[in-house]
XYZ file of C-alpha atoms in Angstrom:
399
model
C -2.683 -1.449 12.045
C -1.316 -4.806 10.844
C 2.020 -6.453 11.612
C 4.865 -7.948 9.405
C 6.506 -11.337 10.370
C 6.023 -4.164 6.923
C -0.247 5.211 2.336
C -6.526 3.953 -8.970
C -9.706 4.943 -12.762
C -10.587 8.108 -14.465
C -12.512 10.474 -12.192
C -15.023 11.980 -14.596
C -17.018 14.916 -13.358
C -20.255 13.182 -14.234
C -19.089 9.713 -13.195
C -20.134 9.948 -9.572
C -23.704 10.969 -10.297
C -24.222 8.701 -13.229
C -22.851 5.541 -11.703
C -23.997 5.725 -8.111
C -27.535 4.697 -8.855
C -26.554 1.794 -11.039
C -26.418 -1.564 -9.248
C -24.065 -3.042 -11.831
C -20.901 -1.665 -13.405
C -21.360 -0.718 -17.055
C -20.377 -3.319 -19.600
C -17.009 -2.638 -21.085
C -17.312 -5.100 -23.938
C -20.158 -7.336 -25.126
C -20.292 -10.660 -23.293
C -18.560 -13.532 -25.018
C -20.587 -15.430 -27.558
C -22.265 -17.650 -26.686
C -21.097 -17.859 -23.064
C -18.826 -16.037 -20.679
C -16.231 -18.790 -20.581
C -14.211 -20.104 -23.475
C -12.071 -23.062 -22.540
C -8.902 -23.587 -24.515
C -7.177 -26.640 -23.066
C -6.079 -25.533 -19.588
C -6.743 -21.817 -20.227
C -10.043 -20.099 -19.428
C -11.088 -16.615 -20.513
C -13.764 -14.665 -18.650
C -15.282 -11.306 -19.514
C -18.288 -9.059 -19.054
C -20.559 -8.669 -16.046
C -20.826 -12.430 -15.483
C -17.092 -12.935 -15.768
C -16.280 -12.449 -12.085
C -18.748 -15.060 -10.846
C -17.814 -17.458 -13.658
C -14.112 -17.124 -12.881
C -14.759 -17.772 -9.201
C -16.840 -20.860 -9.968
C -14.233 -22.241 -12.382
C -11.044 -21.322 -10.529
C -10.271 -24.882 -9.528
C -10.344 -26.204 -13.094
C -8.259 -23.623 -14.967
C -4.483 -23.445 -14.776
C -4.555 -20.069 -16.551
C -7.359 -17.587 -15.909
C -7.657 -14.618 -18.268
C -9.830 -11.793 -16.937
C -10.666 -9.803 -20.054
C -12.625 -6.562 -19.590
C -14.328 -7.865 -16.473
C -17.177 -5.734 -15.080
C -17.622 -6.768 -11.434
C -21.215 -6.159 -10.235
C -21.871 -3.835 -7.316
C -21.345 -5.291 -3.860
C -19.446 -8.307 -5.195
C -15.839 -9.433 -4.942
C -13.744 -10.753 -7.801
C -12.999 -13.780 -5.663
C -10.099 -16.048 -6.597
C -9.114 -17.344 -3.188
C -9.438 -21.070 -3.881
C -6.949 -21.366 -6.732
C -5.048 -24.535 -7.498
C -1.316 -24.371 -6.808
C 0.587 -22.729 -9.644
C -2.395 -20.966 -11.241
C -1.665 -17.990 -13.522
C -4.147 -15.090 -13.409
C -3.959 -12.465 -16.175
C -5.726 -9.096 -16.073
C -6.441 -8.007 -19.644
C -8.155 -4.846 -20.855
C -10.050 -2.744 -18.311
C -11.501 -4.147 -15.103
C -14.361 -2.122 -13.569
C -16.562 -2.334 -10.488
C -20.173 -1.425 -9.730
C -20.941 1.112 -7.017
C -21.931 -0.077 -3.558
C -21.300 1.419 -0.135
C -19.640 -1.518 1.629
C -16.302 -2.686 3.058
C -15.188 -4.842 0.116
C -12.723 -6.045 -0.926
C -13.233 -5.632 -4.646
C -10.564 -8.247 -5.461
C -9.349 -11.200 -3.391
C -6.633 -13.599 -4.556
C -5.057 -16.390 -2.487
C -3.099 -19.577 -3.047
C 0.355 -21.097 -3.369
C 2.809 -20.352 -6.179
C 0.245 -18.057 -7.781
C 1.262 -15.735 -10.628
C -0.821 -12.610 -11.216
C 0.181 -10.489 -14.206
C -1.163 -7.601 -16.214
C -1.304 -7.822 -19.984
C 0.012 -4.858 -21.940
C -2.313 -1.883 -21.543
C -4.229 -3.374 -18.615
C -6.107 -1.087 -16.228
C -7.839 -2.019 -12.981
C -10.094 0.979 -12.551
C -11.514 1.575 -9.082
C -13.299 4.777 -10.140
C -12.809 5.933 -6.570
C -14.389 9.348 -7.127
C -17.792 7.716 -6.634
C -16.889 7.115 -2.968
C -14.443 9.924 -2.240
C -15.857 12.405 0.255
C -12.724 13.636 2.005
C -13.318 11.279 4.949
C -11.532 8.144 3.809
C -11.911 5.418 6.429
C -12.643 7.988 9.139
C -16.291 8.521 8.199
C -18.657 9.361 5.386
C -19.923 6.586 3.149
C -18.628 3.034 3.508
C -15.799 2.528 1.051
C -14.556 -0.860 -0.164
C -10.982 -1.958 0.301
C -9.500 -2.728 -3.074
C -7.197 -5.755 -3.440
C -6.641 -8.396 -0.751
C -3.421 -10.291 -1.430
C -4.000 -12.449 1.639
C -2.738 -15.989 2.167
C -0.437 -15.952 -0.852
C 2.414 -18.364 -0.225
C 5.254 -20.229 -1.917
C 6.777 -18.227 -4.746
C 3.742 -16.158 -5.605
C 4.173 -12.990 -7.655
C 1.990 -10.029 -8.605
C 3.484 -8.185 -11.552
C 2.736 -5.464 -14.058
C -0.671 -4.297 -12.832
C -1.904 -0.760 -13.458
C -4.293 0.316 -10.704
C -6.078 3.637 -10.675
C -8.275 5.557 -8.222
C -8.977 3.117 -5.421
C -11.838 4.046 -3.045
C -9.475 3.696 -0.058
C -6.464 1.425 0.582
C -5.141 -0.290 -2.530
C -3.204 -3.521 -1.871
C -3.403 -5.299 1.482
C -0.825 -8.031 2.122
C -1.662 -10.233 5.106
C -0.702 -13.739 6.228
C 1.581 -14.056 3.195
C 5.006 -15.648 2.768
C 7.473 -15.473 -0.097
C 5.370 -13.004 -2.085
C 6.912 -10.660 -4.658
C 5.078 -7.581 -5.930
C 6.869 -6.132 -8.927
C 6.352 -3.215 -11.314
C 2.885 -2.374 -10.044
C 1.658 1.175 -10.622
C -0.950 2.641 -8.279
C -2.167 6.101 -9.272
C -4.564 7.915 -6.960
C -3.607 11.456 -7.922
C -7.132 12.252 -9.114
C -8.133 12.164 -5.454
C -6.303 15.434 -4.873
C -9.193 17.448 -6.315
C -11.961 14.940 -5.640
C -11.801 14.093 -1.930
C -9.576 11.018 -1.975
C -8.303 10.068 1.502
C -6.593 7.038 3.088
C -5.698 5.674 -0.342
C -2.602 3.886 0.947
C -0.798 1.963 -1.736
C 0.308 -1.017 0.355
C -0.605 -2.367 3.758
C 1.710 -5.186 4.783
C 1.027 -7.089 7.992
C 1.642 -10.461 9.634
C 3.729 -11.575 6.676
C 7.237 -12.877 6.068
C 9.701 -12.647 3.187
C 7.809 -10.051 1.163
C 9.515 -8.197 -1.684
C 8.074 -5.066 -3.273
C 10.171 -3.741 -6.134
C 9.735 -1.276 -8.929
C 6.642 0.119 -7.218
C 5.128 3.370 -8.429
C 2.717 4.871 -5.922
C 1.096 8.226 -6.560
C -1.184 9.717 -3.962
C -2.795 13.065 -3.288
C -1.098 16.318 -2.506
C 0.151 16.187 1.064
C -1.644 19.382 2.049
C -4.993 17.629 2.247
C -4.357 13.899 2.187
C -3.317 11.291 4.702
C -1.768 8.582 2.616
C 1.180 6.263 3.077
C 3.167 4.444 0.371
C 5.299 1.403 1.477
C 3.887 1.953 1.299
C 0.814 0.744 4.195
C 5.347 -0.829 3.608
C 3.214 -0.381 6.670
C 4.707 -2.053 8.251
C 1.604 0.426 8.782
C -0.572 1.321 5.979
C -3.567 2.500 7.832
C -3.190 6.214 7.482
C -3.060 6.575 3.764
C 0.687 6.363 3.401
C 1.990 5.710 -0.046
C 4.735 3.499 1.352
C 3.695 1.950 4.609
C 4.576 -1.074 6.805
C 2.798 -2.166 10.007
C 4.345 -5.488 11.011
C 6.214 -8.405 9.579
C 9.705 -9.681 8.935
C 12.169 -10.066 6.100
C 10.634 -7.354 3.952
C 12.377 -5.774 0.979
C 11.235 -2.610 -0.768
C 13.483 -1.722 -3.684
C 13.330 0.612 -6.638
C 10.191 2.297 -5.316
C 8.870 5.728 -6.249
C 6.635 7.293 -3.602
C 4.908 10.638 -3.958
C 2.125 12.675 -2.420
C 1.775 10.991 0.974
C 3.505 10.509 4.319
C 6.634 8.954 2.862
C 8.167 5.546 3.480
C 6.659 4.766 6.851
C 6.994 1.926 9.341
C 4.306 1.828 12.012
C 2.555 2.680 14.037
C 3.907 -0.423 15.774
C 2.156 -1.615 18.939
C -1.369 -2.403 20.032
C -1.950 -5.167 17.480
C -1.918 -8.941 17.625
C 1.549 -8.927 16.090
C 3.822 -6.078 17.106
C 7.157 -7.158 15.673
C 8.827 -5.573 12.687
C 12.169 -7.153 11.832
C 14.519 -7.353 8.886
C 13.250 -4.580 6.616
C 15.459 -3.387 3.749
C 14.455 -0.275 1.824
C 16.847 0.441 -1.035
C 17.221 2.479 -4.209
C 13.944 4.307 -3.662
C 12.721 7.884 -3.841
C 10.166 9.999 -1.997
C 8.817 13.189 -3.532
C 6.330 15.874 -2.523
C 5.357 14.167 0.725
C 4.984 15.206 4.358
C 7.847 12.941 5.476
C 10.801 11.320 3.785
C 11.313 8.254 5.985
C 9.554 7.555 9.259
C 9.245 5.003 12.056
C 6.594 5.488 14.728
C 5.578 3.352 17.708
C 2.556 3.468 19.998
C 2.830 5.077 23.421
C 2.533 2.608 26.308
C 2.371 -0.489 24.093
C 4.855 -3.355 23.676
C 6.621 -4.799 20.652
C 9.860 -4.311 18.755
C 11.332 -2.761 15.640
C 14.756 -4.078 14.628
C 17.044 -4.689 11.695
C 15.870 -1.750 9.584
C 18.037 -0.546 6.685
C 17.508 2.482 4.457
C 20.081 2.486 1.676
C 20.348 4.926 -1.224
C 17.037 6.639 -0.524
C 16.496 10.105 -1.975
C 13.864 12.681 -1.105
C 12.681 16.062 -2.358
C 9.806 18.417 -1.701
C 9.350 17.123 1.868
C 7.117 19.513 3.796
C 7.403 18.419 7.466
C 10.228 16.009 8.329
C 13.007 14.534 6.220
C 13.778 11.819 8.780
C 11.342 11.183 11.620
C 11.567 8.487 14.301
C 9.214 8.734 17.287
C 7.982 6.553 20.146
C 5.028 8.620 21.301
C 1.987 7.879 19.145
C -1.416 7.612 20.799
C -4.823 7.606 19.118
C -3.184 8.451 15.815
C -1.331 11.530 17.075
C 2.010 12.219 18.795
C 1.988 13.000 22.525
C 5.454 14.507 22.778
C 6.440 12.011 25.501
C 8.206 8.839 24.290
C 7.776 5.437 25.947
C 10.107 2.432 25.874
C 7.737 -0.486 25.263
C 8.576 -0.803 21.557
C 12.369 -0.480 21.242
C 13.779 0.631 17.890
C 17.140 -1.092 17.456
C 19.701 -1.899 14.776
C 18.733 0.894 12.385
C 21.060 1.655 9.466
C 20.847 4.720 7.252
C 23.316 4.585 4.365
C 23.167 7.187 1.629
C 19.908 8.856 2.649
C 19.981 12.206 0.893
C 17.788 14.975 -0.404
C 16.028 18.162 0.570
C 13.103 19.488 2.571
C 11.131 22.694 2.151
C 11.941 25.878 4.070
C 9.496 25.262 6.928
C 10.314 21.583 7.371
C 12.706 19.966 9.847
C 15.551 17.907 8.464
C 15.633 15.307 11.272
C 13.351 14.693 14.266
C 14.062 11.920 16.794
C 11.988 11.332 19.942
C 13.138 8.149 21.655
C 12.971 6.412 25.013
C 14.444 3.086 23.831
C 16.559 3.443 20.693
C 19.991 1.849 20.299
C 22.536 0.369 17.897
C 21.967 2.859 15.107
C 24.487 3.384 12.315
C 24.255 6.359 9.982
C 26.574 7.173 7.102
C 26.192 9.331 4.045
C 23.112 11.062 5.485
C 22.742 14.496 3.920
C 19.428 16.332 4.157
C 19.454 19.974 3.082
C 17.028 22.869 3.373
C 14.605 23.513 6.185
C 15.872 23.775 9.732
C 17.215 21.713 12.610
C 14.780 20.469 15.250
C 14.887 21.882 18.778
C 12.812 19.047 20.221
C 14.865 15.888 19.721
C 15.168 13.564 22.708
C 16.919 10.260 23.384
C 19.028 10.379 20.230
C 21.085 7.154 20.179
C 24.803 6.999 19.502
C 25.453 6.742 15.793
C 22.660 9.148 14.836
C 22.400 12.908 14.847
C 19.538 15.341 15.054
């Protein structure tokens, strides 16, 4: 899982069979006449099956790049990772991708002071049902990662995109600074009935000063999915969390709506190149119909740190396992029941964390060997039952 310096296309019943054998995504609109690129001063418009390669080849000479009904060929990346500073990229119409069993990514954008926006009615359609086999990244066919927002710096922003049915993880943020992701909708709910797995919305790692606000992340029903939302604000997005954070610092997640995953999750922290999560603020957000409400987990026997974490005005409902879950015992993707102290969890504030869990769920579960300086106020989780297995609960918290 990464570190922070931190779980979407129409799934037609016939789509999987019809498209798998085709080496190129179907044309959405006729190619431009007479060429794929129309230059208008400093603005360039690209479309059709040649649009992705043309945009990549021309990225250094266009201050505004309009991607209009792009059909990315199979096994290729819509590659805009050599943009001039200040470039504006606009997704217009429907963007589609050909079928290929590979690692991806399908989209890669990098640069400084880059603006990526979606025009009204835009759709970036991953048509993930062609890859979904219930295995996610754990096996089955190779599935491409979706959108690499890597090496975005300065005051870059990604805003107003509508993403649907990603093969696996949706947006990966890595080696980024000062990036804002705003009003992006990721909808993977079709995977509930079609084998979607590990369709994390965000995976944030090795990044600093990242803001995610107004996020809508919809994943599969928690009974048969393993997805995180923050949402990977992973400060761990490797398990299909809608809201997931793996590592990083100075991260803000505000106004988010997370559903159908493992909740707003930080970790697992430890065992990576960067194992520090610091300065994470999660505010004015909701979690619905998920296995967990909020969660922090660290790796057993590893080293690192989690500090300066604030959850403020977070609501939850329909939580099936744990409303609040903090644990220091993860190993090989599963809890051991024995916490270790190599990744301390310190300076954790819960302010106005409220909501309900289902009858069989536990309201709060804390398993700590090195947790301190916690402040809780206005925490009110109803339903379910109290846990009998809490350990190492720090002053300021209750289990």
